[in-house]
Amino acid sequence: MKEKEKIYLLAGESIDVDANQVYPKSGQIINTKGVYDQNSHVTSENLPHIEKRLVDDVLSSWTEYVPAVYDGTIPVPLVISRPGGGHTGWMQCHATSWSCVADREGFIVIFPDINTNAWHFPTQEERKAYYDNASEKGKKADILNLVFDIYTPAEHLLVREMKAIIDDICSRYNIDLSRIFMQGMSMGDFFTMNFAIRHGGMLAGIGQSNGPASADSFFDAEGNPGEHETFVPAYIDFCSNNDIGMLAKDRPSSRLESKEMRNLSFWITVNQVNPYPKLRIIGNENMAFYDGGLAPVVFREVLGRGHGQTFDSADTMWSCFFSGLRRKQDGTVEYTVPDETGYDENAVALSDGKLFAYIGNRKQHIDEKGSRSYYVKVTFEWQDRIDELGLPPGKPDGFEDVLYVPVSFLEIWGYTVKTDGEYAELISPKGEYMQVAAGNIGVVVNNRIYCMERQAETHEGILYVSIKWFAQHLGKYISEREHVMYINTHPCSLSPNMAALISELLKD
């Protein structure tokens, strides 16, 4: 097999301009504050802008990137990457690393412009009119761009134009028809979902990034997924601070009912996957991989980013998902799990009040006696004097709620445990002698005293201890959010929707 081309990032001159109005000169980098969280880089130069009349004599346009290694002798994959509302196809290229990945992998990637004959960014007057009349069902048929209903009719220009563009690309290049992928950001995500519902059989996989589809559009009143042509491998990609101003007031109180999680649930249901995913959290990147069934599903949430794609999202999408997918002639999906997935095989996830833990990507009872993990609230002794003392609102650093598990649970990490419910003697994986006792905050380790966050406790004849202290003693990394704890062998930061997902996975 031919050696892959190497990616090499170029230094450039930073300019502050509107990327939709100014095409940077060679070596320039657009660093416009607030645009796609500034995924700044020197963009490839061979990006011709194509204009053709393909449907209804309406002008369609897109930016096209063909890597230098393409010679037409072998079929190559096609990636269609669609921009957010108010942006051009070229801006989507600039906001992602798709052209870099195409150089390395040899596929062709196109970035369609949004056709204003099919959709336009809503004005303030249109938004107000929609919300003032939202109860009128007839409105939904007329204002596609405001309602974000994913069921765009197959005859809509949005859908027919995209199919025609794909046909045009396939007529001019040697495209592997079993490996056509579509990804979109924001409204591009919405358009990708529209197309997948109507022509999913054309696609080997889709990537949805920070889309605005209404949470209530994925399932009907009986809880069944809405109409769709077929199952589609789906990669759901969000940032934890994703928000769209016009929809912010519609956000549900439960994260599981948010558009992000309803979107994930839609494809989990349609693709009939194993409901227990393999997890991976590296730094601020949270991922859940669902396999089995008709087609795989991946969920990715990046902690701390806003309404935009991370610069590495394209590479992660390709390397961890698209690269292993193929749509066969009979319509089934062939999936070879890429080596890049790198699941957290030794991670442990726990949630407040649960009988179960997620251990090495398997849901298991915490112990054989039906014990539950539980959090205990830790209060700062002068909490009622916060204002008087001139301290910031909330708890001071270090006053965190403590998660308890039966001391026997520590055996999952190789601790040897002997306990009678009040006392416990342990041998750590490092060979240390350890001892704890109910009501004591101390831990004896090789005849030295150490201090846990809170004392050991006995409930119904079972001795409970702080799992965080014993995990940290072994050098493990811990992240907590909303009374969910993730314990890993490398740095990790639990994101809000991943915490909600884990809590749901561990329910009785």
CSV table of N, CA, C and O in Angstrom, one decimal, residues 381-459:
chain,number,residue,atom,x,y,z
A,381,GLU,N,-17.8,24.9,56.8
A,381,GLU,CA,-18.4,25.3,58.1
A,381,GLU,C,-18.8,26.8,58.3
A,381,GLU,O,-19.7,27.1,59.1
A,382,TRP,N,-18.3,27.6,57.4
A,382,TRP,CA,-18.7,29.0,57.4
A,382,TRP,C,-19.5,29.4,56.2
A,382,TRP,O,-19.4,30.5,55.7
A,383,GLN,N,-20.2,28.4,55.6
A,383,GLN,CA,-20.9,28.7,54.3
A,383,GLN,C,-21.9,29.8,54.5
A,383,GLN,O,-22.1,30.6,53.5
A,384,ASP,N,-22.5,29.9,55.6
A,384,ASP,CA,-23.5,31.0,55.8
A,384,ASP,C,-22.9,32.4,56.0
A,384,ASP,O,-23.6,33.4,56.1
A,385,ARG,N,-21.5,32.4,56.0
A,385,ARG,CA,-20.8,33.7,56.2
A,385,ARG,C,-20.0,34.0,55.0
A,385,ARG,O,-19.1,34.9,55.1
A,386,ILE,N,-20.3,33.4,53.8
A,386,ILE,CA,-19.5,33.6,52.6
A,386,ILE,C,-19.4,35.1,52.3
A,386,ILE,O,-18.4,35.6,52.0
A,387,ASP,N,-20.6,35.8,52.3
A,387,ASP,CA,-20.6,37.2,51.9
A,387,ASP,C,-19.8,38.0,52.9
A,387,ASP,O,-19.1,38.9,52.6
A,388,GLU,N,-20.1,37.7,54.2
A,388,GLU,CA,-19.4,38.5,55.2
A,388,GLU,C,-17.9,38.3,55.2
A,388,GLU,O,-17.2,39.3,55.4
A,389,LEU,N,-17.4,37.1,54.8
A,389,LEU,CA,-16.0,36.9,54.7
A,389,LEU,C,-15.4,37.4,53.4
A,389,LEU,O,-14.1,37.3,53.2
A,390,GLY,N,-16.2,37.9,52.5
A,390,GLY,CA,-15.7,38.4,51.2
A,390,GLY,C,-15.2,37.3,50.3
A,390,GLY,O,-14.4,37.5,49.4
A,391,LEU,N,-15.8,36.1,50.4
A,391,LEU,CA,-15.4,34.9,49.6
A,391,LEU,C,-16.3,34.9,48.3
A,391,LEU,O,-17.5,35.3,48.4
A,392,PRO,N,-15.8,34.3,47.3
A,392,PRO,CA,-16.7,34.1,46.1
A,392,PRO,C,-17.9,33.2,46.4
A,392,PRO,O,-17.8,32.4,47.3
A,393,PRO,N,-19.0,33.4,45.6
A,393,PRO,CA,-20.2,32.6,45.9
A,393,PRO,C,-19.9,31.1,45.7
A,393,PRO,O,-19.0,30.7,44.9
A,394,GLY,N,-20.7,30.2,46.3
A,394,GLY,CA,-20.5,28.8,46.2
A,394,GLY,C,-19.5,28.3,47.2
A,394,GLY,O,-19.0,29.0,48.1
A,395,LYS,N,-19.1,27.0,47.0
A,395,LYS,CA,-18.2,26.4,48.0
A,395,LYS,C,-16.8,26.8,47.7
A,395,LYS,O,-16.4,26.9,46.5
A,396,PRO,N,-16.0,27.0,48.7
A,396,PRO,CA,-14.5,27.2,48.5
A,396,PRO,C,-13.9,26.0,47.9
A,396,PRO,O,-14.4,24.9,48.0
A,397,ASP,N,-12.8,26.2,47.2
A,397,ASP,CA,-12.0,25.0,46.6
A,397,ASP,C,-11.8,24.0,47.7
A,397,ASP,O,-11.4,24.3,48.8
A,398,GLY,N,-11.9,22.7,47.3
A,398,GLY,CA,-11.6,21.6,48.2
A,398,GLY,C,-12.8,21.0,48.9
A,398,GLY,O,-12.8,19.9,49.5
A,399,PHE,N,-13.9,21.8,48.9
A,399,PHE,CA,-15.1,21.3,49.6
A,399,PHE,C,-16.1,20.6,48.6
A,399,PHE,O,-17.0,21.2,48.1
A,400,GLU,N,-15.7,19.4,48.2
A,400,GLU,CA,-16.5,18.7,47.2
A,400,GLU,C,-17.2,17.5,47.8
A,400,GLU,O,-16.8,17.0,48.8
A,401,ASP,N,-18.4,17.2,47.3
A,401,ASP,CA,-19.2,16.1,47.8
A,401,ASP,C,-18.3,14.8,47.6
A,401,ASP,O,-17.5,14.7,46.6
A,402,VAL,N,-18.5,13.9,48.5
A,402,VAL,CA,-17.7,12.7,48.5
A,402,VAL,C,-18.5,11.4,48.0
A,402,VAL,O,-19.6,11.2,48.5
A,403,LEU,N,-18.0,10.7,47.1
A,403,LEU,CA,-18.6,9.5,46.6
A,403,LEU,C,-18.1,8.3,47.4
A,403,LEU,O,-16.9,8.0,47.4
A,404,TYR,N,-19.1,7.5,47.9
A,404,TYR,CA,-18.8,6.3,48.7
A,404,TYR,C,-19.1,5.1,47.9
A,404,TYR,O,-20.1,5.0,47.2
A,405,VAL,N,-18.3,4.0,48.1
A,405,VAL,CA,-18.5,2.7,47.6
A,405,VAL,C,-18.2,1.7,48.7
A,405,VAL,O,-17.4,2.0,49.6
A,406,PRO,N,-18.7,0.5,48.7
A,406,PRO,CA,-18.3,-0.6,49.6
A,406,PRO,C,-16.8,-0.8,49.5
A,406,PRO,O,-16.2,-0.7,48.4
A,407,VAL,N,-16.1,-0.9,50.6
A,407,VAL,CA,-14.6,-1.1,50.5
A,407,VAL,C,-14.3,-2.3,49.7
A,407,VAL,O,-13.2,-2.3,49.0
A,408,SER,N,-15.1,-3.3,49.6
A,408,SER,CA,-14.8,-4.5,48.7
A,408,SER,C,-14.8,-4.1,47.2
A,408,SER,O,-14.2,-4.9,46.5
A,409,PHE,N,-15.4,-3.0,46.8
A,409,PHE,CA,-15.3,-2.6,45.4
A,409,PHE,C,-13.9,-2.3,45.0
A,409,PHE,O,-13.6,-2.4,43.8
A,410,LEU,N,-13.0,-2.0,45.9
A,410,LEU,CA,-11.7,-1.7,45.5
A,410,LEU,C,-10.9,-2.9,44.9
A,410,LEU,O,-9.8,-2.7,44.3
A,411,GLU,N,-11.5,-4.1,45.1
A,411,GLU,CA,-10.9,-5.3,44.5
A,411,GLU,C,-10.8,-5.2,43.0
A,411,GLU,O,-10.0,-5.9,42.4
A,412,ILE,N,-11.6,-4.3,42.3
A,412,ILE,CA,-11.5,-4.2,40.9
A,412,ILE,C,-10.1,-3.7,40.4
A,412,ILE,O,-9.7,-4.0,39.3
A,413,TRP,N,-9.4,-3.0,41.3
A,413,TRP,CA,-8.1,-2.5,41.0
A,413,TRP,C,-6.9,-3.4,41.6
A,413,TRP,O,-5.8,-3.0,41.5
A,414,GLY,N,-7.3,-4.5,42.1
A,414,GLY,CA,-6.2,-5.4,42.6
A,414,GLY,C,-6.0,-5.3,44.1
A,414,GLY,O,-5.0,-5.9,44.6
A,415,TYR,N,-6.8,-4.4,44.8
A,415,TYR,CA,-6.7,-4.4,46.3
A,415,TYR,C,-7.2,-5.8,46.8
A,415,TYR,O,-8.2,-6.3,46.4
A,416,THR,N,-6.5,-6.3,47.8
A,416,THR,CA,-7.0,-7.4,48.6
A,416,THR,C,-7.7,-6.9,49.8
A,416,THR,O,-7.1,-6.1,50.6
A,417,VAL,N,-8.9,-7.3,50.0
A,417,VAL,CA,-9.7,-6.7,51.1
A,417,VAL,C,-10.3,-7.7,52.0
A,417,VAL,O,-10.9,-8.7,51.6
A,418,LYS,N,-10.1,-7.5,53.3
A,418,LYS,CA,-10.7,-8.3,54.4
A,418,LYS,C,-11.5,-7.3,55.3
A,418,LYS,O,-10.9,-6.4,55.8
A,419,THR,N,-12.8,-7.6,55.4
A,419,THR,CA,-13.6,-6.6,56.2
A,419,THR,C,-14.7,-7.4,56.9
A,419,THR,O,-15.3,-8.4,56.4
A,420,ASP,N,-15.1,-6.9,58.1
A,420,ASP,CA,-16.2,-7.4,58.9
A,420,ASP,C,-17.4,-6.4,58.9
A,420,ASP,O,-18.3,-6.6,59.7
A,421,GLY,N,-17.3,-5.3,58.1
A,421,GLY,CA,-18.3,-4.3,58.1
A,421,GLY,C,-18.0,-3.1,59.0
A,421,GLY,O,-18.6,-2.0,58.8
A,422,GLU,N,-17.1,-3.2,59.9
A,422,GLU,CA,-16.6,-2.1,60.7
A,422,GLU,C,-15.2,-1.8,60.5
A,422,GLU,O,-14.8,-0.6,60.5
A,423,TYR,N,-14.4,-2.8,60.3
A,423,TYR,CA,-13.0,-2.7,60.0
A,423,TYR,C,-12.6,-3.3,58.7
A,423,TYR,O,-13.4,-4.1,58.2
A,424,ALA,N,-11.5,-2.8,58.1
A,424,ALA,CA,-11.1,-3.4,56.8
A,424,ALA,C,-9.5,-3.4,56.8
A,424,ALA,O,-8.9,-2.4,57.2
A,425,GLU,N,-8.9,-4.5,56.4
A,425,GLU,CA,-7.5,-4.5,56.2
A,425,GLU,C,-7.3,-4.8,54.7
A,425,GLU,O,-8.0,-5.7,54.1
A,426,LEU,N,-6.4,-4.1,54.1
A,426,LEU,CA,-6.2,-4.2,52.7
A,426,LEU,C,-4.7,-4.3,52.4
A,426,LEU,O,-3.8,-3.9,53.1
A,427,ILE,N,-4.4,-5.0,51.3
A,427,ILE,CA,-3.1,-5.0,50.6
A,427,ILE,C,-3.3,-4.3,49.3
A,427,ILE,O,-4.1,-4.8,48.5
A,428,SER,N,-2.6,-3.2,49.1
A,428,SER,CA,-2.7,-2.5,47.8
A,428,SER,C,-2.0,-3.2,46.7
A,428,SER,O,-1.2,-4.1,47.0
A,429,PRO,N,-2.3,-2.8,45.4
A,429,PRO,CA,-1.6,-3.4,44.3
A,429,PRO,C,-0.1,-3.2,44.4
A,429,PRO,O,0.7,-3.9,43.7
A,430,LYS,N,0.3,-2.2,45.2
A,430,LYS,CA,1.7,-1.9,45.3
A,430,LYS,C,2.4,-2.6,46.5
A,430,LYS,O,3.5,-2.4,46.8
A,431,GLY,N,1.5,-3.5,47.1
A,431,GLY,CA,2.0,-4.3,48.2
A,431,GLY,C,2.0,-3.7,49.6
A,431,GLY,O,2.5,-4.2,50.6
A,432,GLU,N,1.3,-2.5,49.7
A,432,GLU,CA,1.2,-1.8,51.0
A,432,GLU,C,0.1,-2.4,51.9
A,432,GLU,O,-0.9,-2.8,51.4
A,433,TYR,N,0.4,-2.4,53.2
A,433,TYR,CA,-0.6,-2.8,54.2
A,433,TYR,C,-1.4,-1.5,54.5
A,433,TYR,O,-0.9,-0.5,54.8
A,434,MET,N,-2.8,-1.7,54.4
A,434,MET,CA,-3.6,-0.5,54.7
A,434,MET,C,-4.7,-1.0,55.6
A,434,MET,O,-5.2,-2.1,55.6
A,435,GLN,N,-5.2,0.0,56.4
A,435,GLN,CA,-6.3,-0.3,57.4
A,435,GLN,C,-7.2,0.9,57.6
A,435,GLN,O,-6.7,2.0,57.7
A,436,VAL,N,-8.5,0.6,57.6
A,436,VAL,CA,-9.5,1.7,57.8
A,436,VAL,C,-10.6,1.1,58.8
A,436,VAL,O,-10.7,-0.1,59.0
A,437,ALA,N,-11.3,2.1,59.4
A,437,ALA,CA,-12.3,1.7,60.4
A,437,ALA,C,-13.5,2.7,60.3
A,437,ALA,O,-13.3,3.9,60.1
A,438,ALA,N,-14.7,2.2,60.6
A,438,ALA,CA,-15.9,3.0,60.5
A,438,ALA,C,-15.8,4.2,61.5
A,438,ALA,O,-15.3,4.1,62.6
A,439,GLY,N,-16.2,5.4,61.0
A,439,GLY,CA,-16.1,6.6,61.8
A,439,GLY,C,-14.8,7.3,61.8
A,439,GLY,O,-14.7,8.4,62.3
A,440,ASN,N,-13.8,6.7,61.2
A,440,ASN,CA,-12.4,7.3,61.1
A,440,ASN,C,-12.2,7.9,59.8
A,440,ASN,O,-12.4,7.3,58.7
A,441,ILE,N,-11.6,9.1,59.8
A,441,ILE,CA,-11.2,9.7,58.5
A,441,ILE,C,-9.8,9.3,58.1
A,441,ILE,O,-9.4,9.5,57.0
A,442,GLY,N,-9.1,8.6,59.0
A,442,GLY,CA,-7.7,8.2,58.7
A,442,GLY,C,-7.6,6.9,57.9
A,442,GLY,O,-8.5,6.1,58.0
A,443,VAL,N,-6.5,6.7,57.3
A,443,VAL,CA,-6.1,5.5,56.6
A,443,VAL,C,-4.7,5.1,57.1
A,443,VAL,O,-3.8,6.0,57.0
A,444,VAL,N,-4.5,3.9,57.6
A,444,VAL,CA,-3.1,3.5,57.9
A,444,VAL,C,-2.5,2.9,56.7
A,444,VAL,O,-3.1,2.0,56.0
A,445,VAL,N,-1.3,3.4,56.3
A,445,VAL,CA,-0.6,2.8,55.1
A,445,VAL,C,0.8,2.5,55.5
A,445,VAL,O,1.6,3.5,55.8
A,446,ASN,N,1.1,1.2,55.7
A,446,ASN,CA,2.5,0.9,56.1
A,446,ASN,C,2.9,1.6,57.4
A,446,ASN,O,4.0,2.2,57.5
A,447,ASN,N,1.9,1.6,58.3
A,447,ASN,CA,2.2,2.2,59.7
A,447,ASN,C,2.3,3.7,59.7
A,447,ASN,O,2.8,4.3,60.6
A,448,ARG,N,1.8,4.4,58.6
A,448,ARG,CA,1.7,5.8,58.6
A,448,ARG,C,0.3,6.2,58.5
A,448,ARG,O,-0.5,5.5,57.9
A,449,ILE,N,-0.1,7.4,59.0
A,449,ILE,CA,-1.4,7.9,59.0
A,449,ILE,C,-1.6,8.8,57.8
A,449,ILE,O,-0.8,9.7,57.6
A,450,TYR,N,-2.7,8.6,57.0
A,450,TYR,CA,-3.1,9.5,55.9
A,450,TYR,C,-4.6,9.8,56.1
A,450,TYR,O,-5.3,9.2,56.9
A,451,CYS,N,-5.0,10.9,55.5
A,451,CYS,CA,-6.4,11.4,55.7
A,451,CYS,C,-7.2,11.4,54.4
A,451,CYS,O,-6.8,11.9,53.4
A,452,MET,N,-8.4,10.7,54.5
A,452,MET,CA,-9.3,10.8,53.4
A,452,MET,C,-10.1,12.1,53.5
A,452,MET,O,-10.0,12.9,54.4
A,453,GLU,N,-11.0,12.3,52.4
A,453,GLU,CA,-11.8,13.6,52.4
A,453,GLU,C,-12.8,13.5,53.5
A,453,GLU,O,-13.2,14.6,54.1
A,454,ARG,N,-13.3,12.3,53.9
A,454,ARG,CA,-14.3,12.2,54.9
A,454,ARG,C,-14.2,10.8,55.5
A,454,ARG,O,-13.6,9.9,54.9
A,455,GLN,N,-14.8,10.5,56.6
A,455,GLN,CA,-14.6,9.3,57.4
A,455,GLN,C,-15.3,8.1,56.7
A,455,GLN,O,-16.2,8.3,55.9
A,456,ALA,N,-14.8,6.9,57.0
A,456,ALA,CA,-15.4,5.7,56.5
A,456,ALA,C,-16.8,5.5,57.3
A,456,ALA,O,-16.9,6.0,58.4
A,457,GLU,N,-17.7,4.8,56.6
A,457,GLU,CA,-19.1,4.7,57.2
A,457,GLU,C,-19.6,3.3,57.1
A,457,GLU,O,-19.2,2.6,56.1
A,458,THR,N,-20.4,2.8,58.0
A,458,THR,CA,-21.0,1.5,58.0
A,458,THR,C,-22.5,1.7,57.7
A,458,THR,O,-23.2,2.5,58.4
A,459,HIS,N,-23.0,0.9,56.7
A,459,HIS,CA,-24.5,0.9,56.5
A,459,HIS,C,-24.9,-0.6,56.3
A,459,HIS,O,-24.3,-1.3,55.4
